[in-house]
XYZ file of C-alpha atoms in Angstrom:
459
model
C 87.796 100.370 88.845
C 86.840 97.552 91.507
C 85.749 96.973 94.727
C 84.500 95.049 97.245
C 80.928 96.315 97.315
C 77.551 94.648 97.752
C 74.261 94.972 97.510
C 73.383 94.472 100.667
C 73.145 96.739 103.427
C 75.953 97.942 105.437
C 75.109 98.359 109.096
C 76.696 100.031 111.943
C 77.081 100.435 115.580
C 78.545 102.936 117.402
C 78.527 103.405 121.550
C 80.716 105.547 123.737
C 83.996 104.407 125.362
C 85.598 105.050 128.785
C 88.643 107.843 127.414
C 89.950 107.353 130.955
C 90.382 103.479 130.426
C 93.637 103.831 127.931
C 94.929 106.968 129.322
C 98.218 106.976 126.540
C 94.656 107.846 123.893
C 94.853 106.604 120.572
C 98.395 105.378 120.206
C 97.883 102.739 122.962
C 95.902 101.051 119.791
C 98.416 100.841 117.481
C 99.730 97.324 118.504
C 99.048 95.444 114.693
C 101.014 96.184 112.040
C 97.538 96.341 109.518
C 96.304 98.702 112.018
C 94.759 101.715 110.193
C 95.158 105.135 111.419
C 94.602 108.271 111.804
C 95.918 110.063 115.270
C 96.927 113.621 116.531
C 97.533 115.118 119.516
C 96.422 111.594 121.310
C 92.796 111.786 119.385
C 91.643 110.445 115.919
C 90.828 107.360 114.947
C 92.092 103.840 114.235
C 90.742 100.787 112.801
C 90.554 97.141 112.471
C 90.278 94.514 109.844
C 88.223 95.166 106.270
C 84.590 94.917 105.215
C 84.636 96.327 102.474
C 87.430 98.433 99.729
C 86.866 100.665 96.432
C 90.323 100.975 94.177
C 90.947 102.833 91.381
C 93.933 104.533 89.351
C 93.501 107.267 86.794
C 91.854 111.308 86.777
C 88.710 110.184 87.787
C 90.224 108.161 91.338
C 88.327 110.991 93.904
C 85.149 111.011 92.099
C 84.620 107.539 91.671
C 85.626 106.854 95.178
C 82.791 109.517 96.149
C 80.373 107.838 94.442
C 81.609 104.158 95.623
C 81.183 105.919 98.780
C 77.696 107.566 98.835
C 76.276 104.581 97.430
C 77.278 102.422 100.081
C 75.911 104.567 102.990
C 72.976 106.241 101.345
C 71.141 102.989 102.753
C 73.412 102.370 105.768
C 71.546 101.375 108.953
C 73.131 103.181 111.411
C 72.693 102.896 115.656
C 74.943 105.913 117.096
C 74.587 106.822 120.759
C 78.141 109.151 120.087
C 76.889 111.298 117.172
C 80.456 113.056 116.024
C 82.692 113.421 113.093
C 84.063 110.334 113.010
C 80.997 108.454 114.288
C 78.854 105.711 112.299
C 79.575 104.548 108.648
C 84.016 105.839 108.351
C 86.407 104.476 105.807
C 90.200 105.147 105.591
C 91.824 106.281 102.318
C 94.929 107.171 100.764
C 95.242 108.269 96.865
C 97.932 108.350 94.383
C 99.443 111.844 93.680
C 99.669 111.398 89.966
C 95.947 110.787 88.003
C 98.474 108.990 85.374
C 99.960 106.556 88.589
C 99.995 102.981 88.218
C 99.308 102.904 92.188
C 96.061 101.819 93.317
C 94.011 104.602 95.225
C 91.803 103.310 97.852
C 89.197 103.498 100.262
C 88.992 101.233 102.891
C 85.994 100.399 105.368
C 87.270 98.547 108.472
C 85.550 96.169 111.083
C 85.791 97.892 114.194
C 87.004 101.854 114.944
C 87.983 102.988 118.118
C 87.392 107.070 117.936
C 88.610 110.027 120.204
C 87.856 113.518 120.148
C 87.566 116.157 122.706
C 86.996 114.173 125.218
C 84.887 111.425 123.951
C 85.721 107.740 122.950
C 83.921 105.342 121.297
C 83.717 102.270 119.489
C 82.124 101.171 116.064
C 81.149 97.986 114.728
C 80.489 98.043 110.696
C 79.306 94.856 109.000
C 77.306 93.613 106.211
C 76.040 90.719 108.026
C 72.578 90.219 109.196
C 73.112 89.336 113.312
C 72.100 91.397 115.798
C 74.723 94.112 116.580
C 74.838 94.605 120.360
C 77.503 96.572 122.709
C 79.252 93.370 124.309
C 79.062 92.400 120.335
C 81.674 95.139 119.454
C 83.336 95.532 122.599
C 84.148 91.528 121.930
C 85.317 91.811 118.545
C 87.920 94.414 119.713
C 89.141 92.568 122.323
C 89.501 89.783 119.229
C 91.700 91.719 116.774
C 93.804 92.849 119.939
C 94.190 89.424 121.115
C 94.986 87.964 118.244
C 98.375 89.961 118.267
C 100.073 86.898 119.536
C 104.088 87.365 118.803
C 103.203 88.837 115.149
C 103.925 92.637 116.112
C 106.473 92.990 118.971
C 107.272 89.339 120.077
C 105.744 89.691 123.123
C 102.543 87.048 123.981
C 99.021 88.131 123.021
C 97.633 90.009 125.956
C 95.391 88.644 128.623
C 93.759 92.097 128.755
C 93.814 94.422 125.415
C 96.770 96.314 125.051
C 94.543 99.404 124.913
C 94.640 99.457 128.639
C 98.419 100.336 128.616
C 100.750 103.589 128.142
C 101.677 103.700 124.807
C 105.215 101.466 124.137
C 106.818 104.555 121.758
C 108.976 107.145 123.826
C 110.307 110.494 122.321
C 113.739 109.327 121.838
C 115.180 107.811 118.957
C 115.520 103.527 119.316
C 118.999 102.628 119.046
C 120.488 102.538 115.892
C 120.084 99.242 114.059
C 122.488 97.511 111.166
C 120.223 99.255 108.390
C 121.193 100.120 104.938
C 120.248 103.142 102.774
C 120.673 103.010 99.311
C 119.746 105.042 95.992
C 116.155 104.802 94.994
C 115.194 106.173 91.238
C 118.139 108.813 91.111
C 121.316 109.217 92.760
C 122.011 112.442 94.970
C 123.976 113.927 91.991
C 121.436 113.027 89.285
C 118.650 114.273 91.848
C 120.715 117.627 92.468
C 120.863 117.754 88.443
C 117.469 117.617 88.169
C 117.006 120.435 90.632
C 119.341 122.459 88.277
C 117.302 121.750 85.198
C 114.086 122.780 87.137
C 115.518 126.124 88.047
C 116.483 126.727 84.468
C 112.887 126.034 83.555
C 111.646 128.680 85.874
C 113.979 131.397 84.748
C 112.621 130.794 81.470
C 109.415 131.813 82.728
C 107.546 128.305 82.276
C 106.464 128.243 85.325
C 106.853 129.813 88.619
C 107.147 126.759 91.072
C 108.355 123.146 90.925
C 108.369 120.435 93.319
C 110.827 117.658 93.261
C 110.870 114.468 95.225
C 113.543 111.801 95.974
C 112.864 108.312 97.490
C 115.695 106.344 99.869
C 115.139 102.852 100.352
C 115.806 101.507 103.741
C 116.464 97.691 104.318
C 116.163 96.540 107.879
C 117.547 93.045 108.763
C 115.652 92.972 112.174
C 111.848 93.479 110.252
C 109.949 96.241 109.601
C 107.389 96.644 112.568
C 104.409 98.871 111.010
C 103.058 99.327 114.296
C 106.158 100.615 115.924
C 106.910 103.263 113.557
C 103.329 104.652 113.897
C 103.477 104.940 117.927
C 106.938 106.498 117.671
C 105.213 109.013 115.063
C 102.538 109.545 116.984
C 104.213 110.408 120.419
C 107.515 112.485 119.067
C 105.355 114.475 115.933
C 102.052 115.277 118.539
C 101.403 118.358 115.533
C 101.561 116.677 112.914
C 98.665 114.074 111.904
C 100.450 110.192 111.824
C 98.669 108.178 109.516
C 99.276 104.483 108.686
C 96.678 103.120 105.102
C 97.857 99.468 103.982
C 101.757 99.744 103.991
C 101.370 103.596 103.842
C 102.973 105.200 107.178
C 104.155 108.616 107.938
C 103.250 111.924 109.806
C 102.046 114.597 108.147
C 101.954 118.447 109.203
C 99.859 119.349 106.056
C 96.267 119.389 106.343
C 94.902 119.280 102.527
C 91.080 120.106 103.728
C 89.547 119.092 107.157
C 85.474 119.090 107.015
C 83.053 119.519 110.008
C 79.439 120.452 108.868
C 79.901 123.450 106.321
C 83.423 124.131 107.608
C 86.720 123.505 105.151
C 90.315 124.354 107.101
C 93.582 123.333 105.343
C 97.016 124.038 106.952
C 99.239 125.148 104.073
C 102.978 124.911 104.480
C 105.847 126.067 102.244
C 109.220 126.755 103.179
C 111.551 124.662 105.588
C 114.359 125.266 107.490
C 116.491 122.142 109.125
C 116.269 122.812 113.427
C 120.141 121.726 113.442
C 120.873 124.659 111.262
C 120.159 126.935 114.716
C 123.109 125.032 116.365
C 125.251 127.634 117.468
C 123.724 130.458 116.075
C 123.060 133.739 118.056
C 119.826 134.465 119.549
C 117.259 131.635 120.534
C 116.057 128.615 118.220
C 112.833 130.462 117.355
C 114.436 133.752 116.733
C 116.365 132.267 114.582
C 113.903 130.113 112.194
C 111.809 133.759 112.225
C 114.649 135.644 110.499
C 115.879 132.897 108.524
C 112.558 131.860 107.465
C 110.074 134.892 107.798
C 112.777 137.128 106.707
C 113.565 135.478 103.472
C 112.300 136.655 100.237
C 112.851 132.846 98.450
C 110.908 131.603 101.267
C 108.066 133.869 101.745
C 107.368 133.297 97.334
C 107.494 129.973 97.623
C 104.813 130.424 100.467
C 102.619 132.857 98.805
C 102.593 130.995 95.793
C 101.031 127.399 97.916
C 98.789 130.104 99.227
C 97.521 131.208 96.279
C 96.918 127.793 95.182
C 94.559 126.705 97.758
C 92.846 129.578 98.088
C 91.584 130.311 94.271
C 90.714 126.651 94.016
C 88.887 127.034 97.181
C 87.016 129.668 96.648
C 84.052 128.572 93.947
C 83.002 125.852 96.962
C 83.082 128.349 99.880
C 80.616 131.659 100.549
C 83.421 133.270 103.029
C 87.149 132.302 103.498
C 89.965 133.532 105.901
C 93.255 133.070 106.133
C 96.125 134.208 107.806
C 98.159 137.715 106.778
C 100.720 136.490 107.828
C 102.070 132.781 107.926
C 103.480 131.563 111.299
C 106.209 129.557 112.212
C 105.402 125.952 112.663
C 107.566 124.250 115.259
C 108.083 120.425 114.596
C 111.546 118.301 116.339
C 112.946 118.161 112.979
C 112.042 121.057 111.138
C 110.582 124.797 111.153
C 108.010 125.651 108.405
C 106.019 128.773 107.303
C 102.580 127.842 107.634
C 99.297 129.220 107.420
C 95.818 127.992 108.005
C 92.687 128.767 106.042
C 89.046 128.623 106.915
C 86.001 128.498 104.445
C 82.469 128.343 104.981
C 81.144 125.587 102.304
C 78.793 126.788 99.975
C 75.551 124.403 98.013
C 77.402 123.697 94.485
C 74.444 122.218 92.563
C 72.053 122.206 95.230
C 74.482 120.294 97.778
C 77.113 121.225 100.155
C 80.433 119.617 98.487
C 81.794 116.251 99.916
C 85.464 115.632 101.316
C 86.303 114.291 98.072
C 84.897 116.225 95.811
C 86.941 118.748 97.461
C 89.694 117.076 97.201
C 89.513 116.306 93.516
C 89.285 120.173 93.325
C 92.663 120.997 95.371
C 94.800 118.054 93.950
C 97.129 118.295 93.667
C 98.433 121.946 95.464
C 100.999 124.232 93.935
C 102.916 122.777 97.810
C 103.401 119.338 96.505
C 103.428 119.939 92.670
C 104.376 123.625 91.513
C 101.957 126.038 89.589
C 101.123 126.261 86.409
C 100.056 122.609 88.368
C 99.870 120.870 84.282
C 103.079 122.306 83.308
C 105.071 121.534 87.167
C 103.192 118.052 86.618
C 104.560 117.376 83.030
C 107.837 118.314 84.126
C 108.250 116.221 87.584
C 107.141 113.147 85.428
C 110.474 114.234 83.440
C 112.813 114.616 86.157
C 112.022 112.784 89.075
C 112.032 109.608 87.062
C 109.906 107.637 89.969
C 106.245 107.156 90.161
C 105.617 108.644 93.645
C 102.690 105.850 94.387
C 100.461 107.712 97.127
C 103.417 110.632 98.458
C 101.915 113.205 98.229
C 98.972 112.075 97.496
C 95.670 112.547 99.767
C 95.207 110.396 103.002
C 92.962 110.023 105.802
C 89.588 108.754 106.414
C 85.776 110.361 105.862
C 82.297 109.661 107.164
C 78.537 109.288 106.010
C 77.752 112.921 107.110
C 80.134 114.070 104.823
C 82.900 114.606 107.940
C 86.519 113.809 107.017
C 90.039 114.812 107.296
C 92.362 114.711 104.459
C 96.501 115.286 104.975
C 98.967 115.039 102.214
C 100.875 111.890 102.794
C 104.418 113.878 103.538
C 107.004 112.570 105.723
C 106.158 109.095 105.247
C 106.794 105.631 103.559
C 105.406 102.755 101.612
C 106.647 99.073 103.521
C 107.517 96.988 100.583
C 108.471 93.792 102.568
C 109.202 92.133 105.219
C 112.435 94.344 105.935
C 112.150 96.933 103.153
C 110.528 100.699 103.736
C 110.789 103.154 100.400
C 111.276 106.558 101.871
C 109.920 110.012 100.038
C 111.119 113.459 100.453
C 110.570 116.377 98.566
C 111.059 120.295 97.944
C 109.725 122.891 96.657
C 112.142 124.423 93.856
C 111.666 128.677 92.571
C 114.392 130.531 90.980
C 116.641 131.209 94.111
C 116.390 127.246 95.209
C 120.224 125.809 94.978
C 120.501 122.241 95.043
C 122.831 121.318 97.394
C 120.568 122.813 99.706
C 117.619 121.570 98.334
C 119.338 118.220 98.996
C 120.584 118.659 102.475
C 116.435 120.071 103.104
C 115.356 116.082 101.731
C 117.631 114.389 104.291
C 115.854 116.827 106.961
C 112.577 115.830 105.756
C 113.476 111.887 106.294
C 114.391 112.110 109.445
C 111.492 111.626 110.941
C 111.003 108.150 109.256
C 114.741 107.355 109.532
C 114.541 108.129 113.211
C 110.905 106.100 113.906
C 112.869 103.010 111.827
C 115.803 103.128 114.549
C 118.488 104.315 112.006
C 120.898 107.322 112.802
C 120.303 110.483 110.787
């Protein structure tokens, strides 16, 4: 374990913002490629620079980094004229999926955080420095880490005025294709397919019940990999889905792992996919048909139970009352339909507290959606088959705050930027005993898309 943390006190600002002044919302920000972020449906939050990071690898990487955590703002002075999730002390995180992952797991407390949420903006300031922290203070060091673009995002010359001021640059259609190549990551499509094969075996022998199985791609772009780019085209074409970008870490995710607000948990489980361009010129309408083909299936609606399930039982010793939907609905995304459902649980005091973001997390990771249940068994197994350390896919990402606020995806549909011109892409699906693998396969390729498309290349 290490980290960047001091003794000294870490202090905060926080004052309100004009929403009306960047009128695209929170992708207008995303202009750096070190930008962190956090954005959907226009609100969320991004941030600026570093004061301060906790890493850690092994079983103990959510726990630690609560502690880390706590420590640092048990003391924190705090000035918040805003007073909202999201507000005061915030750091970003993202979390490898396996506790046995060489990755490093991190938390990540930035300089300045522009925030928007139902209507309100504002701006923080965090520091461990002793000066005076003052409104023109903050405003001017965000007007500093927006200037000092220069040509190191998009080529164009830093602004006179911050770029915040502007429509986002991202539109809802695809860039033009570049010269990119795709090649193999840790197994080829046949060895990946094989895999699938084996795992189905496994399951009829009654070892388990669910599996999942990821695949990377790795895509080399001559042109350069622009960070910030990918995250605004993200955030405008995948409004639903929550487009997060953690040091190198970029994708859009529709799954919600736990949201907290006070003594309110929601999660948005999904499980079960269906590619939108297998409606093309099928009877009916688009909808109609992901409902039969998705609601209607018996494969589908297990593998969705069984995610269920999951959540819910390790849920439910942190919660005094709990909801969820009878029935999952169909969630509508420009690449993909899903059966989804979303669950709501009032926190309960576990040892004479009401349970932190992470501590809740360390008690859901990983879900039956992104491993498989038995979750030891499905666990053992991927780290036979998949032959890839997965690094934070799948893993928990988002951001928290002192008052124990936070919102937590599972980094899905996404990417780790290697280099310069070099993106490793993850996919992955959830296997039972009716999955076959070439479909399996073809459901991977509809899961990149999203990244392929935001990186300019045709899918």
């Amino acid at each position: 374990m290490t980290s960047a943390f001091r003794t000294r006190i870490i202090r905060t600002l926080t004052v309100p913002l004009d929403a009306d002044s960047f009128p695209g919302g929170l992708p207008s920000f995303l202009v750096r490629d070190d930008v962190l972020c956090w954005t959907r449906r226009e609100a969320g939050l991004v941030g600026f620079g570093e004061v301060a990071r906790f890493t850690a690898t092994g079983p103990e990487r959510f726990l630690e980094a609560d502690i880390w955590w706590r420590h640092l703002v048990l003391e924190a002075d705090v000035t918040d004229a805003v007073g909202c999730p999201g507000t005061g002390p915030v750091a970003f995180g993202s979390f490898a999926f396996s506790k046995v992952s060489a990755h490093e797991s991190r938390l990540i407390v930035p300089e300045i955080v522009v925030g928007l949420r139902d209507g309100n903006a504002w701006l923080t300031q965090l520091t461990f420095d002793d000066g005076e922290l003052t409104e023109a203070g903050a405003r001017a060091a965000l007007r500093r880490w927006l200037e000092a673009l220069g040509s190191q995002a998009s080529g164009d010359p830093a602004p006179s005025q911050p770029r915040a001021q502007a429509e986002p640059q991202a539109t809802s259609e695809p860039q033009p294709g570049r010269e990119a190549k795709l090649s193999t990551g840790s197994l080829s499509e046949a060895d990946w397919m094989a895999a699938v094969a084996e795992g189905v075996a496994e399951i009829r022998t009654g070892a388990l019940e669910k599996l999942v199985l990821a695949r990377d791609i790795v895509a080399t772009v001559p042109d350069g990999v622009n960070a910030a780019e990918i995250l605004r085209q993200l955030a405008v074409r995948y409004r639903e889905c929550w487009t997060y970008g953690v040091d190198g870490l970029v994708g859009s995710t529709p799954e919600m792992l736990i949201q907290v607000e006070g003594r309110t948990a929601q999660a948005r489980v999904l499980a079960g996919t269906l590619d939108r361009r297998d409606a093309e010129g099928m009877a009916g309408s688009p909808l109609e048909f992901a409902e039969r083909v998705l609601a209607g299936s018996e494969k589908q609606r297990h593998e969705h139970d069984i995610a269920i399930q999951s959540l819910t039982t390790q849920l439910a010793p942190f919660s005094e009352a709990m909801n969820a939907h009878s029935e999952p609905f169909i969630l509508e995304l420009p690449n993909v339909w899903h059966l989804a459902s979303d669950v709501k649980a009032e926190l309960t005091e576990v040892e004479g507290h009401v349970p932190t973001c992470l501590a809740l997390i360390n008690a859901l990771h990983p879900t039956a959606a992104v491993c498989g249940t038995p979750t030891t068994v499905a666990g053992a197994l991927i780290r036979k088959l998949e032959h890839l350390d997965r690094g934070p896919y799948a893993g928990p990402v988002g951001w928290l705050d002192a008052a124990g606020n936070g919102e937590w995806g599972i980094a899905l549909r996404g990417a780790v930027i290697e280099g310069p011109d070099t993106v490793r892409l993850y996919a992955g699906c959830g296997v039972v005993e009716g999955s076959v693998p070439a479909a399996e396969l073809a459901e991977t390729w509809a899961k990149f898309r999203p990244m392929l498309e935001s990186l300019g290349i045709d899918s």
